[in-house]
Short mmCIF file of C-alpha atoms in Angstrom, two decimals:
data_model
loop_
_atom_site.label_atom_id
_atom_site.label_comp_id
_atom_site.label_asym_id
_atom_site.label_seq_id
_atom_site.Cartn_x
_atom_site.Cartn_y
_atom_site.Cartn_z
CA UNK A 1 0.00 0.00 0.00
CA UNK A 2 0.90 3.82 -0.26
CA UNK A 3 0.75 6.41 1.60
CA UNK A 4 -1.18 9.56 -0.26
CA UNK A 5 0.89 12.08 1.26
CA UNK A 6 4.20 10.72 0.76
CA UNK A 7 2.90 10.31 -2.99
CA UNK A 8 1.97 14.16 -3.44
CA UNK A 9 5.35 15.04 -2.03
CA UNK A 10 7.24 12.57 -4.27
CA UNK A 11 5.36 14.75 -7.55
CA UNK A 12 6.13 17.86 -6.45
CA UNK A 13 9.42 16.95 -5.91
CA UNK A 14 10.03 15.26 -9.34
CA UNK A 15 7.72 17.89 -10.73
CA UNK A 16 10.39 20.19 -9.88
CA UNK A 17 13.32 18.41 -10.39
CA UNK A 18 12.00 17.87 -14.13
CA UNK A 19 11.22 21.63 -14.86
CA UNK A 20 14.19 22.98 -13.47
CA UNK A 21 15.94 20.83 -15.83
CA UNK A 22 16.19 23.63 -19.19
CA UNK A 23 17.42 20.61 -21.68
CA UNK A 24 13.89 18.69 -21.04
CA UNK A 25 11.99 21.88 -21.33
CA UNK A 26 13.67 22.31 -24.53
CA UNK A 27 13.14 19.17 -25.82
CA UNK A 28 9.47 18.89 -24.69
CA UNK A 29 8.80 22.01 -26.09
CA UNK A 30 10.64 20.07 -29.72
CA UNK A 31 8.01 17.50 -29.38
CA UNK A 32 5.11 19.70 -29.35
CA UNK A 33 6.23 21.79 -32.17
CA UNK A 34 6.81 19.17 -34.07
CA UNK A 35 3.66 18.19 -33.00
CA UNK A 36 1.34 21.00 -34.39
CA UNK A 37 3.78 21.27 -37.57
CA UNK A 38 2.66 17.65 -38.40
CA UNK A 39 -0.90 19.00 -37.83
CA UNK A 40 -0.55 21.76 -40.27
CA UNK A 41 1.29 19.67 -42.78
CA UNK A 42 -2.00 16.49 -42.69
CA UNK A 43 -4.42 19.43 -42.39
CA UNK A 44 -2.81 20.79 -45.78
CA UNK A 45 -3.26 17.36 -47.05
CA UNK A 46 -6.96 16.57 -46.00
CA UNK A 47 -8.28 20.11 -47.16
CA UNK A 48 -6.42 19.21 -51.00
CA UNK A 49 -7.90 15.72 -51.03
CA UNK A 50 -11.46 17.18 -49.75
CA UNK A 51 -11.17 19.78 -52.35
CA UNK A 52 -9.80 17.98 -54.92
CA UNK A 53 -12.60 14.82 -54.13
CA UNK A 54 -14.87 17.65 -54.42
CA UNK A 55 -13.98 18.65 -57.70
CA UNK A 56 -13.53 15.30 -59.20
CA UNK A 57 -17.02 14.10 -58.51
CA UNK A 58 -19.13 17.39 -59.40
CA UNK A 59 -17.04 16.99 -62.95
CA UNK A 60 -18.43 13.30 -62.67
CA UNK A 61 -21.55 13.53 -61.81
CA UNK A 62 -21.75 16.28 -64.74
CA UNK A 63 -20.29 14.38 -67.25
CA UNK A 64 -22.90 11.60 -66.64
CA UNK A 65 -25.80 13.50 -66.34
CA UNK A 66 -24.94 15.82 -69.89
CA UNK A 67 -23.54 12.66 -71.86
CA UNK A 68 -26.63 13.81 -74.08
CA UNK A 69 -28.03 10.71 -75.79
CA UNK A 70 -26.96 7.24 -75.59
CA UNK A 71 -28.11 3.66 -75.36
CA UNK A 72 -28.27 2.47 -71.78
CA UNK A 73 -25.51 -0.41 -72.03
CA UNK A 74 -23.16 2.06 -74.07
CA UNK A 75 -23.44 4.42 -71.65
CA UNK A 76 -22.56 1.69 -69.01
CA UNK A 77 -19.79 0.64 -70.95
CA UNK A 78 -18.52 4.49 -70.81
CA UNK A 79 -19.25 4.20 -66.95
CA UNK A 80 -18.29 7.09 -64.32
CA UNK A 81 -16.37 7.31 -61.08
CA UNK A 82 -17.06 7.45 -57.80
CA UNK A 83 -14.61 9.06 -54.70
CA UNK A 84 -13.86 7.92 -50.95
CA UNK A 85 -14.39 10.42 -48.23
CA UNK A 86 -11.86 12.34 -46.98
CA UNK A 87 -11.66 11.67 -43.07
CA UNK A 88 -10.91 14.97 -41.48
CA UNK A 89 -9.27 12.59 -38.95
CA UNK A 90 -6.49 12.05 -41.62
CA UNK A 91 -5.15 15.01 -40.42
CA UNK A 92 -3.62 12.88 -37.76
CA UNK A 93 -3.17 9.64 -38.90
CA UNK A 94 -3.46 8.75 -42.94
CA UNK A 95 -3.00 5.31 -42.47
CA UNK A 96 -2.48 3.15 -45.64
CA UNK A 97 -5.31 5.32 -47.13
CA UNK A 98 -2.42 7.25 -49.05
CA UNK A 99 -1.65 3.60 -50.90
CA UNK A 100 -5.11 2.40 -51.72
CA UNK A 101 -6.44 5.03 -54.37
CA UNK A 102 -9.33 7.21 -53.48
CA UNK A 103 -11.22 6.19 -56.55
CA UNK A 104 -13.17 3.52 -58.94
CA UNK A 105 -14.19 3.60 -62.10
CA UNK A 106 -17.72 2.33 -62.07
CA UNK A 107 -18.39 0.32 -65.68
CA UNK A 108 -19.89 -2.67 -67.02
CA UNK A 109 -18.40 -5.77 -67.28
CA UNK A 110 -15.72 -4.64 -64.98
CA UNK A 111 -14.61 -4.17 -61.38
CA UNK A 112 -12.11 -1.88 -60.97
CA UNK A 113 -9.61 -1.84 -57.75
CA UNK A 114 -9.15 1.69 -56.76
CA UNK A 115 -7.10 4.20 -57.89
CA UNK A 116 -4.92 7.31 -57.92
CA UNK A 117 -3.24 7.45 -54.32
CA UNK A 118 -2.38 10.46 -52.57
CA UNK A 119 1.31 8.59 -52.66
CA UNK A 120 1.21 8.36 -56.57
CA UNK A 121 -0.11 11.96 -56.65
CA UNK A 122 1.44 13.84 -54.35
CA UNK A 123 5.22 15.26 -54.37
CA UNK A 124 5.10 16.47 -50.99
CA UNK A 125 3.96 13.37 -49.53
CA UNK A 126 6.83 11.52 -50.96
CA UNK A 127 9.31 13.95 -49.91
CA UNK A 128 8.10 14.06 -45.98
CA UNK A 129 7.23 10.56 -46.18
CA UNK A 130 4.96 9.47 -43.11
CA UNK A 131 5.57 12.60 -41.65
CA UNK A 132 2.10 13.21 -39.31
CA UNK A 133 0.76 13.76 -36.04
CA UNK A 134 0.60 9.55 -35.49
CA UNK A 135 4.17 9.69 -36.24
CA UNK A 136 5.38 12.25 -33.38
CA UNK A 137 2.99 10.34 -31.09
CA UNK A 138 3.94 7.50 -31.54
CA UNK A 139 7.74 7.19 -32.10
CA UNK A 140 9.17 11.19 -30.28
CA UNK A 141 6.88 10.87 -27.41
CA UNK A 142 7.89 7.86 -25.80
CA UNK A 143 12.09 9.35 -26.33
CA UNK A 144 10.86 12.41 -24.68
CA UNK A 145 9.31 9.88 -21.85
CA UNK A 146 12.92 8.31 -21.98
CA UNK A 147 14.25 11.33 -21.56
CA UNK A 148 12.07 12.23 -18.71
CA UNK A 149 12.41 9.38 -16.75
CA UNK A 150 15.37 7.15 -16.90
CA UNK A 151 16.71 9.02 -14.23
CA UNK A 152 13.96 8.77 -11.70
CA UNK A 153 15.22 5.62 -9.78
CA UNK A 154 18.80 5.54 -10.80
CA UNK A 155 19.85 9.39 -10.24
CA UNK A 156 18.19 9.35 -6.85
CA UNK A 157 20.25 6.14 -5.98
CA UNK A 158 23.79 7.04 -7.63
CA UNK A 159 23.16 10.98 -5.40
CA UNK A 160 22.33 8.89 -2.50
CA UNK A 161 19.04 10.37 -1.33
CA UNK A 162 17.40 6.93 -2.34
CA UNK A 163 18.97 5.70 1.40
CA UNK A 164 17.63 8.90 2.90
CA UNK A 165 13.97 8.73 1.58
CA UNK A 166 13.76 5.23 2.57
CA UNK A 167 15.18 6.29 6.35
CA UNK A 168 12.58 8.54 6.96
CA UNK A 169 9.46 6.05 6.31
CA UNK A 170 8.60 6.69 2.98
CA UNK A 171 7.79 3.32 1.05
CA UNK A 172 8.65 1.64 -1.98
CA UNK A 173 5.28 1.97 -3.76
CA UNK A 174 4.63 6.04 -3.17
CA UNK A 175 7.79 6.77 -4.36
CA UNK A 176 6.44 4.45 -7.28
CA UNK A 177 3.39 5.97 -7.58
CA UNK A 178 4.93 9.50 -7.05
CA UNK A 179 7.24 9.21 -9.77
CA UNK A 180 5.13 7.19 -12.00
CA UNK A 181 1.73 10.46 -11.83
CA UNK A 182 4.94 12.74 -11.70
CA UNK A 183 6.39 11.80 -15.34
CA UNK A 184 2.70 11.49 -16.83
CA UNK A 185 1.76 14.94 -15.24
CA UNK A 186 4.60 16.58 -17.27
CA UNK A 187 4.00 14.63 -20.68
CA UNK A 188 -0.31 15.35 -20.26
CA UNK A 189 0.89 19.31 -19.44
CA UNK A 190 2.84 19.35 -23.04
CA UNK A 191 0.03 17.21 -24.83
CA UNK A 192 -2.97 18.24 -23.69
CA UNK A 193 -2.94 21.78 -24.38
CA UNK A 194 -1.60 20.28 -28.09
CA UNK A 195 -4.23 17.70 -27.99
CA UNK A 196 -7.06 20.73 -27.41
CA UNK A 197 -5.48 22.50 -30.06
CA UNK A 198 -5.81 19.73 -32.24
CA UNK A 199 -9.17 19.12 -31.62
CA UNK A 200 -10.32 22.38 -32.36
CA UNK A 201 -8.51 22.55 -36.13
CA UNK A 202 -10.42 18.99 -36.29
CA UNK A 203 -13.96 20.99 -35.20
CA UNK A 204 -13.40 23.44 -37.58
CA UNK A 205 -12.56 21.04 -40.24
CA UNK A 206 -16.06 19.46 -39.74
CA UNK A 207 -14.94 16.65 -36.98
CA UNK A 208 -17.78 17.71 -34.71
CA UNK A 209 -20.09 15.11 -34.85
CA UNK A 210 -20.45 12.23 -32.00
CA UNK A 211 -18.63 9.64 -34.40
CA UNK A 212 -15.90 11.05 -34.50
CA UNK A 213 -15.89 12.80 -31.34
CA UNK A 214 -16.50 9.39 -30.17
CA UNK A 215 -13.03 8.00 -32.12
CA UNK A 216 -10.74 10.76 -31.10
CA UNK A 217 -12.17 10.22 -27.37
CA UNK A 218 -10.74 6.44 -28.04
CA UNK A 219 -7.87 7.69 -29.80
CA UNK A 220 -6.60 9.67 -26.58
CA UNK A 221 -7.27 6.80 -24.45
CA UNK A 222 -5.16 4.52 -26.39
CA UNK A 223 -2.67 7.52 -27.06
CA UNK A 224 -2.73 7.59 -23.28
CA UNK A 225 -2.63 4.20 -22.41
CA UNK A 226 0.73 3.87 -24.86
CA UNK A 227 1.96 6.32 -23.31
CA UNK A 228 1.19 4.80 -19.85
CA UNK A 229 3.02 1.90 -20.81
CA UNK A 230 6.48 3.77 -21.77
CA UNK A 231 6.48 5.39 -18.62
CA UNK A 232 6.34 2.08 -16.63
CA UNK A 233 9.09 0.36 -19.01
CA UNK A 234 11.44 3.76 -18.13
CA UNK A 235 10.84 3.47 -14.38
CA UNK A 236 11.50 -0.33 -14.78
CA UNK A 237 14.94 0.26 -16.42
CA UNK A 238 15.64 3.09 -14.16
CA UNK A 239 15.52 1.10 -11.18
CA UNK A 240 17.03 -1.86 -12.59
CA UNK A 241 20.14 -0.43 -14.32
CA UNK A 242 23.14 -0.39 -12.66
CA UNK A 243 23.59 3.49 -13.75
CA UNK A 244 21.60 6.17 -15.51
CA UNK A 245 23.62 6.08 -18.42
CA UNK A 246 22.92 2.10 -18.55
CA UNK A 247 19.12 2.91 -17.95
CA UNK A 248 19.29 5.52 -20.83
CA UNK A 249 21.06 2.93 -23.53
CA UNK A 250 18.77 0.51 -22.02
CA UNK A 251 16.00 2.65 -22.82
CA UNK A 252 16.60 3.66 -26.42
CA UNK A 253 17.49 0.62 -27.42
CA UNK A 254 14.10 -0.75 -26.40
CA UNK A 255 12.26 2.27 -28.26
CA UNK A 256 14.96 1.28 -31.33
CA UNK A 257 13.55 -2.25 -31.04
CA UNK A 258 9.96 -1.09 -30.93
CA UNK A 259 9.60 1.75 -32.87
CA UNK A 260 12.11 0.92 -35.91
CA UNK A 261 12.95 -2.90 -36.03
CA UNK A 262 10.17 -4.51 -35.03
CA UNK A 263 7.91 -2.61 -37.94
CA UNK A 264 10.39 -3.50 -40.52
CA UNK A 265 10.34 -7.35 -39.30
CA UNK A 266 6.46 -7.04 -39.07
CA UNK A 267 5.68 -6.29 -42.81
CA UNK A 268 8.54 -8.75 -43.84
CA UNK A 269 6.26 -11.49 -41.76
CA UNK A 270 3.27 -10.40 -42.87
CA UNK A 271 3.97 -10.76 -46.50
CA UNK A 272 5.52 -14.59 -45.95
CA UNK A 273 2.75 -15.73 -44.19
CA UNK A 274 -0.18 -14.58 -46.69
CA UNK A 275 1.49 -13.10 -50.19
CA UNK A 276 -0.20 -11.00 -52.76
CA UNK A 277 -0.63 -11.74 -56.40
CA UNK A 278 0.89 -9.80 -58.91
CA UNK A 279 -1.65 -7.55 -60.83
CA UNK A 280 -0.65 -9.02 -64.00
CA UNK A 281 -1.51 -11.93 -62.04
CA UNK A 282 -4.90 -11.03 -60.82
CA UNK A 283 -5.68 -9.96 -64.47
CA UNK A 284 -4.85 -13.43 -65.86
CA UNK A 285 -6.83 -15.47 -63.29
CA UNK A 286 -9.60 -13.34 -63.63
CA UNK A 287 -10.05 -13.43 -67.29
CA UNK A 288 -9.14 -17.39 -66.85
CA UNK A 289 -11.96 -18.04 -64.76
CA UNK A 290 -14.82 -15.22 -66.77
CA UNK A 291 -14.07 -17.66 -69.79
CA UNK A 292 -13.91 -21.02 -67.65
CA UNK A 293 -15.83 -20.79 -64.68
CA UNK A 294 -14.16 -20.48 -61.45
CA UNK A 295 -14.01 -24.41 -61.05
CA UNK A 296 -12.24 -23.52 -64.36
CA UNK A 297 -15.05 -26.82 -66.26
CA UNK A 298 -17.68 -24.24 -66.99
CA UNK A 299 -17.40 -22.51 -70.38
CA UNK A 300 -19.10 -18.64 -70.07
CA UNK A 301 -21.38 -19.69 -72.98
CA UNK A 302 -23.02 -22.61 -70.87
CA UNK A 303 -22.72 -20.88 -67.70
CA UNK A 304 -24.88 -17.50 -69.34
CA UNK A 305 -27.42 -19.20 -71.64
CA UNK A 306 -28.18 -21.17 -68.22
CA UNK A 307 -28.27 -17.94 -66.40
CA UNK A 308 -30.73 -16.47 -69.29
CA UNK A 309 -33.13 -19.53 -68.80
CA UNK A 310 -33.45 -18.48 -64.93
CA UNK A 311 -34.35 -15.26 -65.58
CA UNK A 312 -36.48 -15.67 -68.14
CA UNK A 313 -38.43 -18.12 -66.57
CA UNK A 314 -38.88 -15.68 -63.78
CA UNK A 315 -40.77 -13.56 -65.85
CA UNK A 316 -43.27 -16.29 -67.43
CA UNK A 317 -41.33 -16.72 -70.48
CA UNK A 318 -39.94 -20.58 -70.32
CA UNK A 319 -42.25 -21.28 -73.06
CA UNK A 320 -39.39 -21.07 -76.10
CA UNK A 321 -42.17 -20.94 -79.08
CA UNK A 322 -43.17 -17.24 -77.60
CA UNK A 323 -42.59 -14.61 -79.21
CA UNK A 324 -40.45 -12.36 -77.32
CA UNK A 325 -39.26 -8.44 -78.45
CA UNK A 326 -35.43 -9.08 -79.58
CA UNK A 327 -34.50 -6.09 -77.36
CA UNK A 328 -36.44 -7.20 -74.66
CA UNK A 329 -34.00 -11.04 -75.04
CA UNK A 330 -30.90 -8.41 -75.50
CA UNK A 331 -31.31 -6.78 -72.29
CA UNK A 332 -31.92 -10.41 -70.26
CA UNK A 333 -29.07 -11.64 -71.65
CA UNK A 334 -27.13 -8.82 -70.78
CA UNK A 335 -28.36 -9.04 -67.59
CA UNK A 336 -27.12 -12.59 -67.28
CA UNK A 337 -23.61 -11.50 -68.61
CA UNK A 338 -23.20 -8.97 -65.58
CA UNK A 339 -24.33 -11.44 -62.80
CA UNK A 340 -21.94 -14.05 -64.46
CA UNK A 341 -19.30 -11.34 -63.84
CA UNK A 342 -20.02 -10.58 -61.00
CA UNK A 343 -19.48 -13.95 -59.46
CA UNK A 344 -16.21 -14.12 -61.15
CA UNK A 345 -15.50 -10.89 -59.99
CA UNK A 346 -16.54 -11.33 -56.52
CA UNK A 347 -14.39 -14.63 -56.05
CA UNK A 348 -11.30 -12.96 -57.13
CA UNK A 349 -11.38 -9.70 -55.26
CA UNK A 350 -12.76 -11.18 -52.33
CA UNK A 351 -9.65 -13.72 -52.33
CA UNK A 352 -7.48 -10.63 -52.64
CA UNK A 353 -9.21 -8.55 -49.84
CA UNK A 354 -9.02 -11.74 -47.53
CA UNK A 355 -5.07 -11.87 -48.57
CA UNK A 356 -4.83 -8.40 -47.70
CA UNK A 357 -6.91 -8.75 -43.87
CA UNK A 358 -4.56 -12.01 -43.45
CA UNK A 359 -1.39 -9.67 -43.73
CA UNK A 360 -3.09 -6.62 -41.37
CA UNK A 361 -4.17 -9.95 -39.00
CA UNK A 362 -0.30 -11.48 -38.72
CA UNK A 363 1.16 -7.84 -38.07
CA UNK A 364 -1.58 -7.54 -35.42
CA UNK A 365 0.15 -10.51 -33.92
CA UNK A 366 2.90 -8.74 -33.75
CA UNK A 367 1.69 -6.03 -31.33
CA UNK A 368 1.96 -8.35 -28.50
CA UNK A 369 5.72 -8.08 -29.39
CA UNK A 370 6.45 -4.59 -30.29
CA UNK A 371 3.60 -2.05 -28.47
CA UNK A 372 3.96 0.70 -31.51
CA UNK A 373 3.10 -1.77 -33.72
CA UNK A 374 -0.41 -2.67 -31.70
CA UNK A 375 -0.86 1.36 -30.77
CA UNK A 376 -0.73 2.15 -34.38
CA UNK A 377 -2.62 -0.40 -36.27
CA UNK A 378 -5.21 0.88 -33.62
CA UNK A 379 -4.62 3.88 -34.62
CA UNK A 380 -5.42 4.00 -38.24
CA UNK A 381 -8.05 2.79 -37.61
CA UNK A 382 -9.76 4.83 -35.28
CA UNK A 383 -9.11 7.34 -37.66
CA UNK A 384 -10.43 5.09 -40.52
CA UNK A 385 -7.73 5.09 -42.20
CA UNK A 386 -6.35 1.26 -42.30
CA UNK A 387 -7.03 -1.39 -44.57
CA UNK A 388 -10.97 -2.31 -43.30
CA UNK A 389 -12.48 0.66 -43.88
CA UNK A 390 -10.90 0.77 -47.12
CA UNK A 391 -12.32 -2.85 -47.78
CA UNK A 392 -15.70 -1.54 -46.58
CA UNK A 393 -15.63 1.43 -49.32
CA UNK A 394 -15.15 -1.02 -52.16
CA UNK A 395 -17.73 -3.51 -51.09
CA UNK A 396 -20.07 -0.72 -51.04
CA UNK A 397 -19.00 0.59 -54.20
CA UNK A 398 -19.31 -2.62 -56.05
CA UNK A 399 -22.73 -2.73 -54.60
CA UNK A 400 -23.74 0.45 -55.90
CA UNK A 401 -22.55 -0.39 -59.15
CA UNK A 402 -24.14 -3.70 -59.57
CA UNK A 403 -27.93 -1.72 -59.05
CA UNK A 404 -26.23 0.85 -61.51
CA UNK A 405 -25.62 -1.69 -63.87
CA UNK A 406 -28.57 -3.73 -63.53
CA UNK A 407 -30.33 -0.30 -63.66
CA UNK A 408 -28.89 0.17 -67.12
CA UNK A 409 -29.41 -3.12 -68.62
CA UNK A 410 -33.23 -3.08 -67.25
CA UNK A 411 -33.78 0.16 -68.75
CA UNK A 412 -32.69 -1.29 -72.41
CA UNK A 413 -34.80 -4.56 -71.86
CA UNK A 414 -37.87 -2.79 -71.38
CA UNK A 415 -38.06 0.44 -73.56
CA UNK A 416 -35.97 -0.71 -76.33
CA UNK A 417 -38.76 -2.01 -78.22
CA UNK A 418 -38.44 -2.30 -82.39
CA UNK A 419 -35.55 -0.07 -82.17
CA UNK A 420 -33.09 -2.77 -80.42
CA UNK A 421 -29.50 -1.33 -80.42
CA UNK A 422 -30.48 2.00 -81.82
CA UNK A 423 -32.80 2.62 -79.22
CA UNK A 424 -31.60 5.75 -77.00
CA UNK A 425 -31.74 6.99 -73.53
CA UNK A 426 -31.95 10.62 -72.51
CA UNK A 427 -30.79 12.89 -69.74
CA UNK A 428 -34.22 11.62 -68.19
CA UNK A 429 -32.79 8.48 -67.46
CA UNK A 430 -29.41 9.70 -66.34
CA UNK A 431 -30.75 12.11 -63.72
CA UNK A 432 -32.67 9.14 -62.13
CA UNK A 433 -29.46 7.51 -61.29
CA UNK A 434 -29.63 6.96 -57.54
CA UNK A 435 -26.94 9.70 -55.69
CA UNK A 436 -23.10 7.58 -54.35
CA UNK A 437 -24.34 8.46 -50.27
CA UNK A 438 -21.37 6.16 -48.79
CA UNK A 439 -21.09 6.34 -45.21
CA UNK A 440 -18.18 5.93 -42.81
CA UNK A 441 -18.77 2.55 -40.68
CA UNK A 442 -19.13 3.54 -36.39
CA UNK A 443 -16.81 3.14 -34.20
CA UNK A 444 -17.69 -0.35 -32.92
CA UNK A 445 -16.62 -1.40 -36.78
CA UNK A 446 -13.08 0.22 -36.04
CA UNK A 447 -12.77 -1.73 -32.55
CA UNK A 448 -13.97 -4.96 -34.33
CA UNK A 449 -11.39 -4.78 -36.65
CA UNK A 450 -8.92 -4.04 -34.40
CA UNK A 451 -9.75 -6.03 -31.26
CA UNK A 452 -6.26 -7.82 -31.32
CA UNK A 453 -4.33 -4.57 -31.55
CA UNK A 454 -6.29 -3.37 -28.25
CA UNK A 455 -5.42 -6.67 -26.61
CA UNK A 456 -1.90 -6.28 -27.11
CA UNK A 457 -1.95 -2.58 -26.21
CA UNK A 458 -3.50 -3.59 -22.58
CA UNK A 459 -1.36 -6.84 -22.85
CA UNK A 460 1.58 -3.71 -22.90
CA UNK A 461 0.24 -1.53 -20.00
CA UNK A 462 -0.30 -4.84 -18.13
CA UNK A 463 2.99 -5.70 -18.37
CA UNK A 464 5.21 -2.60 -18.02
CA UNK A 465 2.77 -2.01 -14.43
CA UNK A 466 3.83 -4.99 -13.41
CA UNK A 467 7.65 -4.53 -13.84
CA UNK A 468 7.55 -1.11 -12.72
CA UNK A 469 6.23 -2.37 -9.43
CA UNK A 470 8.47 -5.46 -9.15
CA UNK A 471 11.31 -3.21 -9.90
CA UNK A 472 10.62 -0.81 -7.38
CA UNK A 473 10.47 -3.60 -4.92
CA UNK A 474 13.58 -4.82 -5.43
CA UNK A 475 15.50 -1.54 -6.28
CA UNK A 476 19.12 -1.20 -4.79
CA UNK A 477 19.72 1.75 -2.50
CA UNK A 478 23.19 2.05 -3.19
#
């Protein structure tokens, strides 16, 4: 147990001690800089990729609607795009999000992966690399919590006051617990005027409403409970070192391990346990399987005509001496062509998008060995910027565009009368094209996703608690 009053005394002691020392001032003052810089460099990058979504769909959406006139399948062979919201939570954390593309070309007969990434796009980006809020956060925090704190137990011993605190009746666990709320009272007085700061560029941005109000709220936990976790390792090696300067190297080298190695090893693991096809690849099995059947013993011919039968007997017309409108046979069989794709289509990207989880799954893993890792796979995606909600866009996309299509081909079947292939639509049937209203999954979707990553994180804070304390036990007074 502890006693409350020796705790207070031990933080305004370290308190103190810490702020009297100019070099961490300095350097906390660094961090938070760099902090707000990063802000102003992703909020730069989210207000171009809002405006330039902006600008991309209205041109779009105009195109399609004044294509003039057109028969229905031509004009679905022509197609249109569709965009993926900007998170104003990029800001702090793009993610992968600048790797996927931010849009698809919507056609017939096709499903398109995404395209044009902020990373093929953007100079900027490539020169600052993943320079962002995330990144300060997660990787110059924790030195500045080195910095902070490898000293607590270890300078205190080497001075000899250690002896002396002990002598007068002050135990083990409030000068743990005094040192502990000491170092995260100085890192929450450099953050959490930053943090409000950010918050408030977010608010003006448009982050104001409970989702993601309810996703940063989550992100500054985590933030907080990574944080937590550094501290405890530092006090650990503090009072476990033989020296400060042995706590220090100690100390980086564990943030080295963390923060730079273990990432590096992560995506090397993740792409030998589940890797990705080439998109030549893709391409080839794809058309393979559109010609053959995915079982690769089905010709398309068989595997449409049989599709055509269905459909047509759905509508009363299994009788084959009836005499049906051409156009009317056209647009069925059309119809039959796009759901035949669509299964092909559907097997293939699927495959890829489980691939893709399977890699984001095995670095997950990971977390319980390198606490970055966990804290920012978390990350992304509580700002929605990871692979899943990227995976969530494109499944509602190809939804969209599978009513689009259908829309199209229905439209021919049943107006195109006598006039088969020269029949024409007009703006009338463009403008009746239902509006792309994609949106962003909750927050439970983000924690779902993610559910290993949080395990690890509290796996982490678990962990570094319980050596901190052990430590602190066991700590050498001289």
């Amino acid at each position: 147990m502890y006693n409350s009053k020796h705790v207070h005394s031990v933080i305004r002691k370290e308190i103190r001690e810490i702020v009297r020392d100019g070099r961490l001032r300095l350097l906390g003052v660094i961090v938070v800089i760099l902090a707000l810089a990063a802000l102003a460099f992703g909020v730069k990058q989210t207000l171009r990729a809002q405006e330039a979504r902006e600008h991309a769909r209205e041109r779009a959406e105009g195109q399609w609607k004044g294509q003039g006139e057109k028969n229905p399948h031509v004009a679905a062979h022509y197609g249109t795009h569709v965009f993926a919201p900007t998170s104003v939570a990029t800001a702090i954390d793009p993610g992968v999000s600048a790797y996927l593309g931010r849009s698809i070309k919507i056609e017939a007969h096709k499903r398109n992966l995404a395209a044009h990434s902020a990373a093929q796009d953007g100079a900027g980006l490539q020169r600052l690399g993943s320079f962002s809020v995330s990144t300060v956060l997660l990787q110059l925090v924790p030195l500045l919590i080195v910095a902070l704190g490898y000293g607590l137990w270890s300078r205190e011993r080497e001075s000899g006051t250690l002896r002396q605190l002990l002598s007068t009746g002050v135990d083990r666990a409030s000068l743990l617990w005094g040192k502990g709320l000491a170092l995260l009272a100085v890192v929450a007085a450099l953050l959490v005027p930053a943090g409000l700061i950010i918050l408030g560029v977010l608010w003006f941005l448009g982050g104001g409403d409970s989702s993601t109000l309810a996703r940063l709220g989550l992100l500054a936990l985590g933030y907080a409970v990574y944080f937590a976790m550094f501290g405890g390792i530092t006090l650990y090696a503090s009072a476990a070192a033989h020296s400060s300067r042995a706590a220090l190297v100690a100390m980086i080298g564990i943030w080295g391990l963390f923060c730079l190695v273990a990432p590096r090893a992560a995506t090397e693991f993740s792409g030998a346990v589940k890797a990705l096809p080439s998109q030549a690849q893709l391409a080839r099995d794809v058309a393979h399987s559109l010609e053959n059947g995915i079982d690769g013993k089905t010709p398309r011919e068989i595997a449409v005509n049989a599709i055509v039968s269905d459909m047509m007997a759905a509508r009363g017309f299994s009788d084959a001496g009836m005499m049906i409108n051409s156009a009317f046979v056209s647009g069925i069989e059309l119809q039959a062509e796009a759901q035949w794709e669509d299964l092909v289509f559907d097997h293939h990207i699927q495959a890829l998008d489980d691939q893709m989880a399977a890699q984001e799954e095995a670095v997950s893993w990971v977390g319980f060995l390198s606490p970055f890792i966990a804290m920012r796979t978390l990350s992304s995606g509580l700002c929605g910027t990871d692979f899943a909600h990227h995976r969530h866009f494109t499944e509602y996309v190809e939804s969209w565009r599978k009513n689009w299509v259908n829309r199209l081909n229905a439209a021919f079947a049943e107006n195109a009368g006598d006039k088969g292939w020269n029949y024409k639509a007009g703006p009338e049937l463009w403008k009746t094209t239902p509006p792309f209203n994609y949106a962003e999954p909750g927050t439970a979707f983000a924690l779902r996703a993610h559910w290993i990553s949080l395990s690890a994180l509290l796996f982490w804070l678990f962990l570094a608690l319980l050596l901190a304390r052990r430590s602190a036990n066991r700590v050498k007074v001289v």
